[in-house]
Amino acid sequence: MIHTSKYPPHIVVVRPGVERLTAINSKAFKEEVIALIEGGASQLVIDFKEVSFLDSSGLGALTGVLKRIGHRGDLVVCGLNNDVTQMFKICRMDRVFKSYSDVDAAVQAMSESL
């Protein structure tokens, strides 16, 4: 389901691999990302460029991933379209997750903070 790319110095970009992150597929998304974390990934960028819709289950999965990382690393999001941005704002997740316009901006910001 997910697609990953690695960027120096230990940043993993995760693309959900679905157009809609909902109750139907959010559990699988969460499990796959948690497997990355358990495998040692701790600096994650979730790229929502190809995700056109996100519901509360998708946000719940993302929050679960953030909790799993805890203080061992960081998780940011990027590529949010207007509808996904609106969902983040409605649920006040825009206060929880740092958001960037695209992968390059997210990776650069994360690299600078390491």
mmCIF file with all atom_site columns, C-alpha atoms in Angstrom:
data_model
loop_
_atom_site.group_PDB
_atom_site.id
_atom_site.type_symbol
_atom_site.label_atom_id
_atom_site.label_alt_id
_atom_site.label_comp_id
_atom_site.label_asym_id
_atom_site.label_entity_id
_atom_site.label_seq_id
_atom_site.pdbx_PDB_ins_code
_atom_site.Cartn_x
_atom_site.Cartn_y
_atom_site.Cartn_z
_atom_site.occupancy
_atom_site.B_iso_or_equiv
_atom_site.pdbx_formal_charge
_atom_site.auth_seq_id
_atom_site.auth_comp_id
_atom_site.auth_asym_id
_atom_site.auth_atom_id
_atom_site.pdbx_PDB_model_num
ATOM 1   C CA . MET A 1 1   ? 0.000   0.000  0.000  1.00 0.00 ? 1   MET A CA 1
ATOM 2   C CA . ILE A 1 2   ? 2.567   2.644  1.068  1.00 0.00 ? 2   ILE A CA 1
ATOM 3   C CA . HIS A 1 3   ? 5.493   3.773  -1.035 1.00 0.00 ? 3   HIS A CA 1
ATOM 4   C CA . THR A 1 4   ? 8.694   5.012  0.555  1.00 0.00 ? 4   THR A CA 1
ATOM 5   C CA . SER A 1 5   ? 11.736  7.018  -0.491 1.00 0.00 ? 5   SER A CA 1
ATOM 6   C CA . LYS A 1 6   ? 14.837  7.660  1.584  1.00 0.00 ? 6   LYS A CA 1
ATOM 7   C CA . TYR A 1 7   ? 16.604  10.995 1.805  1.00 0.00 ? 7   TYR A CA 1
ATOM 8   C CA . PRO A 1 8   ? 19.820  11.786 3.633  1.00 0.00 ? 8   PRO A CA 1
ATOM 9   C CA . PRO A 1 9   ? 20.450  11.859 6.547  1.00 0.00 ? 9   PRO A CA 1
ATOM 10  C CA . HIS A 1 10  ? 17.880  9.162  7.594  1.00 0.00 ? 10  HIS A CA 1
ATOM 11  C CA . ILE A 1 11  ? 14.601  10.742 6.462  1.00 0.00 ? 11  ILE A CA 1
ATOM 12  C CA . VAL A 1 12  ? 11.913  8.480  5.055  1.00 0.00 ? 12  VAL A CA 1
ATOM 13  C CA . VAL A 1 13  ? 9.161   9.931  2.848  1.00 0.00 ? 13  VAL A CA 1
ATOM 14  C CA . VAL A 1 14  ? 5.958   7.894  2.953  1.00 0.00 ? 14  VAL A CA 1
ATOM 15  C CA . ARG A 1 15  ? 3.270   8.128  0.293  1.00 0.00 ? 15  ARG A CA 1
ATOM 16  C CA . PRO A 1 16  ? 0.028   6.451  1.380  1.00 0.00 ? 16  PRO A CA 1
ATOM 17  C CA . GLY A 1 17  ? -0.529  4.918  -2.066 1.00 0.00 ? 17  GLY A CA 1
ATOM 18  C CA . VAL A 1 18  ? -4.261  5.625  -2.014 1.00 0.00 ? 18  VAL A CA 1
ATOM 19  C CA . GLU A 1 19  ? -6.412  8.503  -3.186 1.00 0.00 ? 19  GLU A CA 1
ATOM 20  C CA . ARG A 1 20  ? -8.674  8.320  -0.145 1.00 0.00 ? 20  ARG A CA 1
ATOM 21  C CA . LEU A 1 21  ? -7.352  7.538  3.339  1.00 0.00 ? 21  LEU A CA 1
ATOM 22  C CA . THR A 1 22  ? -10.474 6.368  5.165  1.00 0.00 ? 22  THR A CA 1
ATOM 23  C CA . ALA A 1 23  ? -11.768 3.717  7.570  1.00 0.00 ? 23  ALA A CA 1
ATOM 24  C CA . ILE A 1 24  ? -11.407 1.166  4.780  1.00 0.00 ? 24  ILE A CA 1
ATOM 25  C CA . ASN A 1 25  ? -7.628  1.446  4.507  1.00 0.00 ? 25  ASN A CA 1
ATOM 26  C CA . SER A 1 26  ? -6.355  3.525  7.444  1.00 0.00 ? 26  SER A CA 1
ATOM 27  C CA . LYS A 1 27  ? -5.581  0.497  9.611  1.00 0.00 ? 27  LYS A CA 1
ATOM 28  C CA . ALA A 1 28  ? -3.345  -1.014 6.917  1.00 0.00 ? 28  ALA A CA 1
ATOM 29  C CA . PHE A 1 29  ? -1.657  2.373  6.413  1.00 0.00 ? 29  PHE A CA 1
ATOM 30  C CA . LYS A 1 30  ? -0.963  2.684  10.142 1.00 0.00 ? 30  LYS A CA 1
ATOM 31  C CA . GLU A 1 31  ? 0.383   -0.876 10.419 1.00 0.00 ? 31  GLU A CA 1
ATOM 32  C CA . GLU A 1 32  ? 2.749   -0.408 7.486  1.00 0.00 ? 32  GLU A CA 1
ATOM 33  C CA . VAL A 1 33  ? 4.123   2.884  8.803  1.00 0.00 ? 33  VAL A CA 1
ATOM 34  C CA . ILE A 1 34  ? 4.527   1.446  12.302 1.00 0.00 ? 34  ILE A CA 1
ATOM 35  C CA . ALA A 1 35  ? 6.486   -1.437 10.760 1.00 0.00 ? 35  ALA A CA 1
ATOM 36  C CA . LEU A 1 36  ? 8.860   1.180  9.285  1.00 0.00 ? 36  LEU A CA 1
ATOM 37  C CA . ILE A 1 37  ? 9.273   2.743  12.729 1.00 0.00 ? 37  ILE A CA 1
ATOM 38  C CA . GLU A 1 38  ? 9.926   -0.623 14.319 1.00 0.00 ? 38  GLU A CA 1
ATOM 39  C CA . GLY A 1 39  ? 12.515  -1.189 11.598 1.00 0.00 ? 39  GLY A CA 1
ATOM 40  C CA . GLY A 1 40  ? 14.391  1.910  12.723 1.00 0.00 ? 40  GLY A CA 1
ATOM 41  C CA . ALA A 1 41  ? 12.826  4.821  10.820 1.00 0.00 ? 41  ALA A CA 1
ATOM 42  C CA . SER A 1 42  ? 12.308  7.801  13.104 1.00 0.00 ? 42  SER A CA 1
ATOM 43  C CA . GLN A 1 43  ? 12.259  10.832 10.784 1.00 0.00 ? 43  GLN A CA 1
ATOM 44  C CA . LEU A 1 44  ? 9.109   10.560 8.667  1.00 0.00 ? 44  LEU A CA 1
ATOM 45  C CA . VAL A 1 45  ? 7.528   12.829 6.076  1.00 0.00 ? 45  VAL A CA 1
ATOM 46  C CA . ILE A 1 46  ? 4.012   11.772 5.078  1.00 0.00 ? 46  ILE A CA 1
ATOM 47  C CA . ASP A 1 47  ? 3.357   13.055 1.546  1.00 0.00 ? 47  ASP A CA 1
ATOM 48  C CA . PHE A 1 48  ? -0.353  13.597 0.906  1.00 0.00 ? 48  PHE A CA 1
ATOM 49  C CA . LYS A 1 49  ? 0.136   14.958 -2.628 1.00 0.00 ? 49  LYS A CA 1
ATOM 50  C CA . GLU A 1 50  ? -1.886  12.126 -4.179 1.00 0.00 ? 50  GLU A CA 1
ATOM 51  C CA . VAL A 1 51  ? -4.466  11.913 -1.365 1.00 0.00 ? 51  VAL A CA 1
ATOM 52  C CA . SER A 1 52  ? -7.642  13.805 -2.267 1.00 0.00 ? 52  SER A CA 1
ATOM 53  C CA . PHE A 1 53  ? -9.682  12.875 0.812  1.00 0.00 ? 53  PHE A CA 1
ATOM 54  C CA . LEU A 1 54  ? -8.949  12.061 4.442  1.00 0.00 ? 54  LEU A CA 1
ATOM 55  C CA . ASP A 1 55  ? -11.520 11.193 7.105  1.00 0.00 ? 55  ASP A CA 1
ATOM 56  C CA . SER A 1 56  ? -11.294 10.948 10.894 1.00 0.00 ? 56  SER A CA 1
ATOM 57  C CA . SER A 1 57  ? -10.043 7.356  10.651 1.00 0.00 ? 57  SER A CA 1
ATOM 58  C CA . GLY A 1 58  ? -7.151  8.520  8.479  1.00 0.00 ? 58  GLY A CA 1
ATOM 59  C CA . LEU A 1 59  ? -6.351  11.253 10.988 1.00 0.00 ? 59  LEU A CA 1
ATOM 60  C CA . GLY A 1 60  ? -6.593  8.692  13.785 1.00 0.00 ? 60  GLY A CA 1
ATOM 61  C CA . ALA A 1 61  ? -4.089  6.451  12.013 1.00 0.00 ? 61  ALA A CA 1
ATOM 62  C CA . LEU A 1 62  ? -1.738  9.392  11.559 1.00 0.00 ? 62  LEU A CA 1
ATOM 63  C CA . THR A 1 63  ? -2.056  10.288 15.248 1.00 0.00 ? 63  THR A CA 1
ATOM 64  C CA . GLY A 1 64  ? -1.323  6.663  16.182 1.00 0.00 ? 64  GLY A CA 1
ATOM 65  C CA . VAL A 1 65  ? 1.848   6.791  14.105 1.00 0.00 ? 65  VAL A CA 1
ATOM 66  C CA . LEU A 1 66  ? 2.893   10.027 15.813 1.00 0.00 ? 66  LEU A CA 1
ATOM 67  C CA . LYS A 1 67  ? 2.362   8.433  19.228 1.00 0.00 ? 67  LYS A CA 1
ATOM 68  C CA . ARG A 1 68  ? 4.463   5.425  18.196 1.00 0.00 ? 68  ARG A CA 1
ATOM 69  C CA . ILE A 1 69  ? 7.368   7.672  17.192 1.00 0.00 ? 69  ILE A CA 1
ATOM 70  C CA . GLY A 1 70  ? 7.082   9.551  20.470 1.00 0.00 ? 70  GLY A CA 1
ATOM 71  C CA . HIS A 1 71  ? 10.216  11.460 21.427 1.00 0.00 ? 71  HIS A CA 1
ATOM 72  C CA . ARG A 1 72  ? 12.488  9.178  19.377 1.00 0.00 ? 72  ARG A CA 1
ATOM 73  C CA . GLY A 1 73  ? 11.921  11.071 16.169 1.00 0.00 ? 73  GLY A CA 1
ATOM 74  C CA . ASP A 1 74  ? 9.674   13.406 14.214 1.00 0.00 ? 74  ASP A CA 1
ATOM 75  C CA . LEU A 1 75  ? 6.766   13.220 11.809 1.00 0.00 ? 75  LEU A CA 1
ATOM 76  C CA . VAL A 1 76  ? 5.653   15.985 9.453  1.00 0.00 ? 76  VAL A CA 1
ATOM 77  C CA . VAL A 1 77  ? 3.133   16.135 6.608  1.00 0.00 ? 77  VAL A CA 1
ATOM 78  C CA . CYS A 1 78  ? 3.288   17.760 3.199  1.00 0.00 ? 78  CYS A CA 1
ATOM 79  C CA . GLY A 1 79  ? 1.379   18.149 -0.036 1.00 0.00 ? 79  GLY A CA 1
ATOM 80  C CA . LEU A 1 80  ? -2.034  18.726 1.547  1.00 0.00 ? 80  LEU A CA 1
ATOM 81  C CA . ASN A 1 81  ? -4.750  19.781 -0.888 1.00 0.00 ? 81  ASN A CA 1
ATOM 82  C CA . ASN A 1 82  ? -7.527  22.176 0.171  1.00 0.00 ? 82  ASN A CA 1
ATOM 83  C CA . ASP A 1 83  ? -9.932  19.445 1.329  1.00 0.00 ? 83  ASP A CA 1
ATOM 84  C CA . VAL A 1 84  ? -7.315  17.620 3.387  1.00 0.00 ? 84  VAL A CA 1
ATOM 85  C CA . THR A 1 85  ? -6.069  20.910 4.831  1.00 0.00 ? 85  THR A CA 1
ATOM 86  C CA . GLN A 1 86  ? -9.635  21.741 5.833  1.00 0.00 ? 86  GLN A CA 1
ATOM 87  C CA . MET A 1 87  ? -10.000 18.389 7.619  1.00 0.00 ? 87  MET A CA 1
ATOM 88  C CA . PHE A 1 88  ? -6.753  19.035 9.511  1.00 0.00 ? 88  PHE A CA 1
ATOM 89  C CA . LYS A 1 89  ? -8.071  22.456 10.563 1.00 0.00 ? 89  LYS A CA 1
ATOM 90  C CA . ILE A 1 90  ? -11.538 21.227 11.574 1.00 0.00 ? 90  ILE A CA 1
ATOM 91  C CA . CYS A 1 91  ? -9.997  18.572 13.802 1.00 0.00 ? 91  CYS A CA 1
ATOM 92  C CA . ARG A 1 92  ? -7.272  20.989 14.972 1.00 0.00 ? 92  ARG A CA 1
ATOM 93  C CA . MET A 1 93  ? -4.591  18.630 13.719 1.00 0.00 ? 93  MET A CA 1
ATOM 94  C CA . ASP A 1 94  ? -2.932  21.630 12.049 1.00 0.00 ? 94  ASP A CA 1
ATOM 95  C CA . ARG A 1 95  ? -1.763  22.446 15.593 1.00 0.00 ? 95  ARG A CA 1
ATOM 96  C CA . VAL A 1 96  ? -0.312  18.963 16.072 1.00 0.00 ? 96  VAL A CA 1
ATOM 97  C CA . PHE A 1 97  ? 1.453   18.305 12.765 1.00 0.00 ? 97  PHE A CA 1
ATOM 98  C CA . LYS A 1 98  ? 3.950   20.574 11.039 1.00 0.00 ? 98  LYS A CA 1
ATOM 99  C CA . SER A 1 99  ? 2.900   20.938 7.421  1.00 0.00 ? 99  SER A CA 1
ATOM 100 C CA . TYR A 1 100 ? 4.965   21.835 4.362  1.00 0.00 ? 100 TYR A CA 1
ATOM 101 C CA . SER A 1 101 ? 4.026   22.600 0.777  1.00 0.00 ? 101 SER A CA 1
ATOM 102 C CA . ASP A 1 102 ? 5.968   19.714 -0.747 1.00 0.00 ? 102 ASP A CA 1
ATOM 103 C CA . VAL A 1 103 ? 8.472   16.938 -0.080 1.00 0.00 ? 103 VAL A CA 1
ATOM 104 C CA . ASP A 1 104 ? 11.511  19.108 -0.796 1.00 0.00 ? 104 ASP A CA 1
ATOM 105 C CA . ALA A 1 105 ? 10.469  21.757 1.755  1.00 0.00 ? 105 ALA A CA 1
ATOM 106 C CA . ALA A 1 106 ? 9.647   19.109 4.370  1.00 0.00 ? 106 ALA A CA 1
ATOM 107 C CA . VAL A 1 107 ? 12.906  17.210 3.877  1.00 0.00 ? 107 VAL A CA 1
ATOM 108 C CA . GLN A 1 108 ? 14.958  20.406 3.990  1.00 0.00 ? 108 GLN A CA 1
ATOM 109 C CA . ALA A 1 109 ? 13.274  21.602 7.204  1.00 0.00 ? 109 ALA A CA 1
ATOM 110 C CA . MET A 1 110 ? 13.676  18.216 8.817  1.00 0.00 ? 110 MET A CA 1
ATOM 111 C CA . SER A 1 111 ? 17.340  17.975 7.761  1.00 0.00 ? 111 SER A CA 1
ATOM 112 C CA . GLU A 1 112 ? 18.043  21.373 9.304  1.00 0.00 ? 112 GLU A CA 1
ATOM 113 C CA . SER A 1 113 ? 16.494  20.316 12.608 1.00 0.00 ? 113 SER A CA 1
ATOM 114 C CA . LEU A 1 114 ? 18.617  17.158 12.967 1.00 0.00 ? 114 LEU A CA 1
#
